[in-house]
Amino acid sequence: MTEIIDAWGQHPTLRHAQNPMFDSLRRWTKTPTPTEELPVATTVGLMDRAGVDRMLISAWEAPRNTMISNDEVAGFVAEAPDRLIGVGSVNIARPMEAVREIRRCVTELGFKAIRVLPWLWEVPPTDRRFYPVYAACVDLGVPFCTQIGHTGPLMPSEVGRPLYLDQVALDFPELTIVGGHIGYPWTEEAVAVATKHENVYIDTSAYTVGRYPPELVRFLKRHGAEKVLFGTNYPMMPPEQALKGFDALGLDERQAQQFLSGNAKRVFGL
């Protein structure tokens, strides 16, 4: 059986889960605001139900607000080290602190990537405050993960235009970049940037298989077979829901293996 690696998940803290910015997502998913901390065992159980072997779980650093800290992520990973993989986040408003924290995440906590979300900071990924983060990721040999496409929370979406990553990839050709959430409604932009740049990838988090845009499916089945990673955006979307209807994609055995785990293993050095 093909191994499945989820390239984008979170094990949420209550601070994260209860944040009012996610009210719009709860409206879509018709789920109540959580009132208790989620046990790591629950996350692992939902992975088991869907046959997901490993999940990359991320910290969330927002302006003036650490929603999920790097140390909390490290604690979650320690509870299920064979199943969960840490992804760090940093405060881009304090560049030198960010660089030092990236080094700590990778060398001390064993994290495999760094994620910063432009919409949280309301600036595009070409903003000067991101550039020390990119340099640190290149220096330490870890991917930079970010969101492309519109935002579910009611925040400006324009900073998620995939085309911004074109300039980042030109400035940092050694940087591996993973753009999560497909890039919709600019998926063709995302495909163009991933096609142009050797080290730019797309993950499918936040979308069920049935909602993948046709241009992404074409890319996945043709020249982009090694460029697209499976992701869920758990807990917003349970793994079982994200994988529903997978066979209808019509991927051959090699394409499916690359999409579900092979690309993630290569990109994140797993």
Short mmCIF file of C-alpha atoms in Angstrom, two decimals:
data_model
loop_
_atom_site.label_atom_id
_atom_site.label_comp_id
_atom_site.label_asym_id
_atom_site.label_seq_id
_atom_site.Cartn_x
_atom_site.Cartn_y
_atom_site.Cartn_z
CA MET A 1 0.00 0.00 0.00
CA THR A 2 1.17 3.51 -0.81
CA GLU A 3 2.33 5.50 2.19
CA ILE A 4 0.40 8.75 2.76
CA ILE A 5 2.07 11.89 4.12
CA ASP A 6 -0.02 14.97 4.91
CA ALA A 7 2.08 18.01 3.95
CA TRP A 8 -0.05 20.57 5.82
CA GLY A 9 -1.72 20.00 9.17
CA GLN A 10 -1.92 21.57 12.60
CA HIS A 11 -2.45 20.02 15.98
CA PRO A 12 -4.26 23.04 17.41
CA THR A 13 -3.98 24.63 20.80
CA LEU A 14 -7.18 26.00 22.30
CA ARG A 15 -5.81 29.52 21.66
CA HIS A 16 -5.62 28.66 17.97
CA ALA A 17 -8.92 26.80 17.74
CA GLN A 18 -10.92 29.50 19.52
CA ASN A 19 -9.49 32.47 17.63
CA PRO A 20 -12.33 34.59 16.17
CA MET A 21 -10.57 34.80 12.81
CA PHE A 22 -11.67 31.21 12.18
CA ASP A 23 -15.37 31.95 12.66
CA SER A 24 -15.83 32.06 8.88
CA LEU A 25 -14.30 28.58 8.55
CA ARG A 26 -16.58 27.22 11.25
CA ARG A 27 -19.51 28.67 9.32
CA TRP A 28 -18.43 26.66 6.25
CA THR A 29 -17.61 23.44 8.09
CA LYS A 30 -20.62 23.75 10.45
CA THR A 31 -18.48 22.87 13.47
CA PRO A 32 -18.78 24.50 16.90
CA THR A 33 -15.97 26.42 18.57
CA PRO A 34 -13.90 23.92 20.62
CA THR A 35 -13.97 24.26 24.40
CA GLU A 36 -11.32 21.69 25.37
CA GLU A 37 -7.75 21.03 24.29
CA LEU A 38 -7.53 18.38 21.58
CA PRO A 39 -5.50 15.31 22.62
CA VAL A 40 -2.72 14.22 20.28
CA ALA A 41 -4.32 10.75 20.37
CA THR A 42 -7.39 12.19 18.63
CA THR A 43 -5.31 13.56 15.77
CA VAL A 44 -3.48 10.25 15.39
CA GLY A 45 -6.80 8.36 15.49
CA LEU A 46 -8.20 10.46 12.63
CA MET A 47 -5.01 9.83 10.66
CA ASP A 48 -5.48 6.08 11.25
CA ARG A 49 -9.06 6.21 9.98
CA ALA A 50 -7.88 7.72 6.70
CA GLY A 51 -4.72 5.62 6.36
CA VAL A 52 -2.47 8.67 6.74
CA ASP A 53 0.94 7.55 7.98
CA ARG A 54 2.56 10.88 8.85
CA MET A 55 1.49 14.52 9.14
CA LEU A 56 3.56 17.69 9.15
CA ILE A 57 2.14 19.89 11.91
CA SER A 58 2.92 23.58 12.07
CA ALA A 59 3.37 26.32 14.62
CA TRP A 60 1.38 29.53 14.07
CA GLU A 61 3.11 32.84 14.69
CA ALA A 62 0.97 35.91 14.07
CA PRO A 63 1.61 39.60 14.81
CA ARG A 64 1.52 40.03 18.61
CA ASN A 65 0.04 36.56 18.98
CA THR A 66 1.66 33.12 19.19
CA MET A 67 -1.28 30.83 18.40
CA ILE A 68 0.72 27.58 18.41
CA SER A 69 4.31 27.90 19.66
CA ASN A 70 7.28 26.00 18.31
CA ASP A 71 7.79 24.40 21.72
CA GLU A 72 4.16 23.26 21.78
CA VAL A 73 4.63 21.66 18.36
CA ALA A 74 7.76 19.92 19.64
CA GLY A 75 5.72 18.60 22.57
CA PHE A 76 3.01 17.23 20.26
CA VAL A 77 5.62 15.55 18.07
CA ALA A 78 7.21 13.99 21.17
CA GLU A 79 3.87 12.31 21.95
CA ALA A 80 3.71 10.64 18.52
CA PRO A 81 7.23 10.83 17.03
CA ASP A 82 6.58 8.19 14.38
CA ARG A 83 3.47 9.99 13.11
CA LEU A 84 3.94 13.75 13.53
CA ILE A 85 6.65 15.96 12.00
CA GLY A 86 7.34 19.49 13.22
CA VAL A 87 7.16 22.66 11.12
CA GLY A 88 8.26 25.90 12.78
CA SER A 89 7.04 29.47 12.48
CA VAL A 90 8.62 32.82 13.37
CA ASN A 91 7.89 36.49 13.97
CA ILE A 92 9.05 38.28 10.80
CA ALA A 93 8.81 41.67 12.55
CA ARG A 94 11.97 40.76 14.49
CA PRO A 95 14.35 39.52 11.77
CA MET A 96 17.34 38.48 13.89
CA GLU A 97 15.12 36.76 16.45
CA ALA A 98 13.46 34.97 13.54
CA VAL A 99 16.79 33.78 12.15
CA ARG A 100 17.90 32.49 15.56
CA GLU A 101 14.56 30.78 16.11
CA ILE A 102 14.72 29.06 12.71
CA ARG A 103 18.16 27.73 13.67
CA ARG A 104 16.76 26.45 16.99
CA CYS A 105 13.75 24.85 15.26
CA VAL A 106 15.96 22.91 12.86
CA THR A 107 19.03 22.08 14.93
CA GLU A 108 17.46 21.59 18.37
CA LEU A 109 13.79 20.72 17.78
CA GLY A 110 14.37 18.67 14.63
CA PHE A 111 11.76 20.48 12.54
CA LYS A 112 11.70 19.84 8.79
CA ALA A 113 10.40 23.18 7.47
CA ILE A 114 9.40 26.75 8.36
CA ARG A 115 5.97 28.21 7.60
CA VAL A 116 4.88 31.86 7.57
CA LEU A 117 1.49 32.97 6.26
CA PRO A 118 1.51 36.31 4.39
CA TRP A 119 -2.18 37.00 5.08
CA LEU A 120 -1.55 36.86 8.84
CA TRP A 121 0.97 39.68 8.43
CA GLU A 122 -1.02 41.43 5.66
CA VAL A 123 2.06 41.74 3.44
CA PRO A 124 3.11 39.72 0.37
CA PRO A 125 6.01 37.23 0.52
CA THR A 126 8.20 39.76 -1.32
CA ASP A 127 8.13 42.03 1.76
CA ARG A 128 11.66 42.71 3.03
CA ARG A 129 10.88 41.16 6.42
CA PHE A 130 10.57 37.72 4.81
CA TYR A 131 14.03 37.80 3.25
CA PRO A 132 16.07 36.89 6.36
CA VAL A 133 13.71 33.92 6.79
CA TYR A 134 14.45 32.74 3.25
CA ALA A 135 18.20 33.11 3.76
CA ALA A 136 18.04 31.12 7.01
CA CYS A 137 16.02 28.34 5.37
CA VAL A 138 18.55 28.06 2.54
CA ASP A 139 21.43 28.07 5.02
CA LEU A 140 19.85 25.29 7.08
CA GLY A 141 18.56 23.30 4.10
CA VAL A 142 14.84 23.34 4.96
CA PRO A 143 11.85 24.31 2.80
CA PHE A 144 9.84 27.49 3.29
CA CYS A 145 6.10 26.77 3.38
CA THR A 146 3.40 29.37 2.85
CA GLN A 147 -0.20 29.82 1.73
CA ILE A 148 -1.18 30.72 -1.81
CA GLY A 149 -4.70 31.57 -2.91
CA HIS A 150 -7.60 33.23 -1.15
CA THR A 151 -7.98 33.16 2.62
CA GLY A 152 -10.75 31.37 4.49
CA PRO A 153 -10.47 33.78 7.45
CA LEU A 154 -11.81 37.24 6.61
CA MET A 155 -8.45 38.78 5.79
CA PRO A 156 -7.17 40.27 2.49
CA SER A 157 -6.44 37.57 -0.09
CA GLU A 158 -4.30 39.57 -2.52
CA VAL A 159 -1.05 38.80 -0.65
CA GLY A 160 -1.66 35.13 -1.56
CA ARG A 161 -1.20 35.65 -5.31
CA PRO A 162 1.14 32.81 -6.38
CA LEU A 163 2.94 35.18 -8.74
CA TYR A 164 4.68 36.82 -5.77
CA LEU A 165 6.63 33.58 -5.35
CA ASP A 166 8.12 34.06 -8.82
CA GLN A 167 10.20 36.98 -7.52
CA VAL A 168 11.12 35.10 -4.33
CA ALA A 169 12.31 32.09 -6.36
CA LEU A 170 14.34 34.38 -8.64
CA ASP A 171 16.00 36.02 -5.63
CA PHE A 172 16.56 32.69 -3.82
CA PRO A 173 17.03 29.97 -6.46
CA GLU A 174 18.32 27.58 -3.78
CA LEU A 175 15.21 27.97 -1.63
CA THR A 176 12.63 25.18 -1.71
CA ILE A 177 9.14 26.74 -1.57
CA VAL A 178 5.88 24.88 -0.93
CA GLY A 179 2.72 26.87 -1.64
CA GLY A 180 -0.24 25.37 0.20
CA HIS A 181 -3.98 25.58 -0.51
CA ILE A 182 -3.67 25.15 -4.30
CA GLY A 183 -3.58 28.87 -5.11
CA TYR A 184 -7.28 29.13 -6.01
CA PRO A 185 -8.60 31.28 -7.67
CA TRP A 186 -5.15 31.80 -9.21
CA THR A 187 -4.31 28.13 -9.71
CA GLU A 188 -2.97 28.72 -13.22
CA GLU A 189 -0.52 31.23 -11.74
CA ALA A 190 0.54 28.60 -9.19
CA VAL A 191 1.08 26.00 -11.92
CA ALA A 192 3.06 28.51 -14.00
CA VAL A 193 5.38 29.41 -11.12
CA ALA A 194 5.88 25.76 -10.12
CA THR A 195 6.61 24.87 -13.75
CA LYS A 196 9.09 27.73 -14.16
CA HIS A 197 11.06 27.16 -10.96
CA GLU A 198 12.70 23.84 -10.12
CA ASN A 199 12.27 24.29 -6.35
CA VAL A 200 8.65 25.54 -6.19
CA TYR A 201 5.89 23.08 -5.24
CA ILE A 202 2.14 23.12 -4.60
CA ASP A 203 0.23 21.29 -1.87
CA THR A 204 -3.49 20.51 -1.99
CA SER A 205 -4.38 21.34 1.63
CA ALA A 206 -7.85 22.76 2.40
CA TYR A 207 -9.39 21.13 -0.68
CA THR A 208 -11.18 17.84 -1.13
CA VAL A 209 -10.18 15.80 -4.17
CA GLY A 210 -13.47 16.67 -5.86
CA ARG A 211 -12.69 20.40 -5.60
CA TYR A 212 -9.22 20.29 -7.19
CA PRO A 213 -9.32 22.79 -10.10
CA PRO A 214 -9.00 21.12 -13.55
CA GLU A 215 -5.73 22.93 -14.29
CA LEU A 216 -4.18 21.41 -11.15
CA VAL A 217 -5.37 17.91 -12.06
CA ARG A 218 -3.87 18.30 -15.57
CA PHE A 219 -0.60 19.43 -14.01
CA LEU A 220 -0.63 16.53 -11.55
CA LYS A 221 -1.19 13.98 -14.34
CA ARG A 222 1.30 15.43 -16.79
CA HIS A 223 4.45 17.50 -16.28
CA GLY A 224 3.72 18.27 -12.63
CA ALA A 225 3.64 14.75 -11.22
CA GLU A 226 6.70 15.51 -9.07
CA LYS A 227 5.51 18.98 -8.07
CA VAL A 228 2.24 18.45 -6.16
CA LEU A 229 1.98 17.23 -2.54
CA PHE A 230 -1.09 15.93 -0.75
CA GLY A 231 -2.25 18.01 2.22
CA THR A 232 -5.37 18.36 4.35
CA ASN A 233 -5.25 21.55 6.48
CA TYR A 234 -6.38 19.41 9.43
CA PRO A 235 -8.24 20.08 11.72
CA MET A 236 -10.26 22.29 9.36
CA MET A 237 -10.52 19.26 7.10
CA PRO A 238 -10.20 15.70 8.45
CA PRO A 239 -7.88 13.47 6.40
CA GLU A 240 -10.75 11.10 5.53
CA GLN A 241 -12.69 13.96 3.95
CA ALA A 242 -9.65 15.28 2.08
CA LEU A 243 -9.04 11.86 0.47
CA LYS A 244 -12.66 11.08 -0.38
CA GLY A 245 -13.01 10.24 -4.09
CA PHE A 246 -9.26 9.89 -4.61
CA ASP A 247 -9.61 7.05 -7.14
CA ALA A 248 -11.68 9.31 -9.39
CA LEU A 249 -8.55 11.39 -10.09
CA GLY A 250 -7.39 8.57 -12.34
CA LEU A 251 -3.72 8.72 -11.37
CA ASP A 252 -1.49 5.86 -12.39
CA GLU A 253 0.47 4.01 -9.70
CA ARG A 254 3.58 6.17 -9.98
CA GLN A 255 1.64 9.45 -10.02
CA ALA A 256 -0.35 8.39 -6.95
CA GLN A 257 2.78 7.37 -5.06
CA GLN A 258 4.53 10.65 -5.83
CA PHE A 259 1.49 12.73 -4.90
CA LEU A 260 0.64 10.91 -1.67
CA SER A 261 4.14 10.59 -0.22
CA GLY A 262 7.06 10.48 -2.64
CA ASN A 263 7.20 14.22 -3.28
CA ALA A 264 6.86 15.04 0.42
CA LYS A 265 9.69 12.65 1.32
CA ARG A 266 11.97 14.28 -1.21
CA VAL A 267 10.99 17.91 -0.48
CA PHE A 268 11.12 17.64 3.31
CA GLY A 269 13.99 15.17 3.49
CA LEU A 270 11.98 12.52 5.32
#
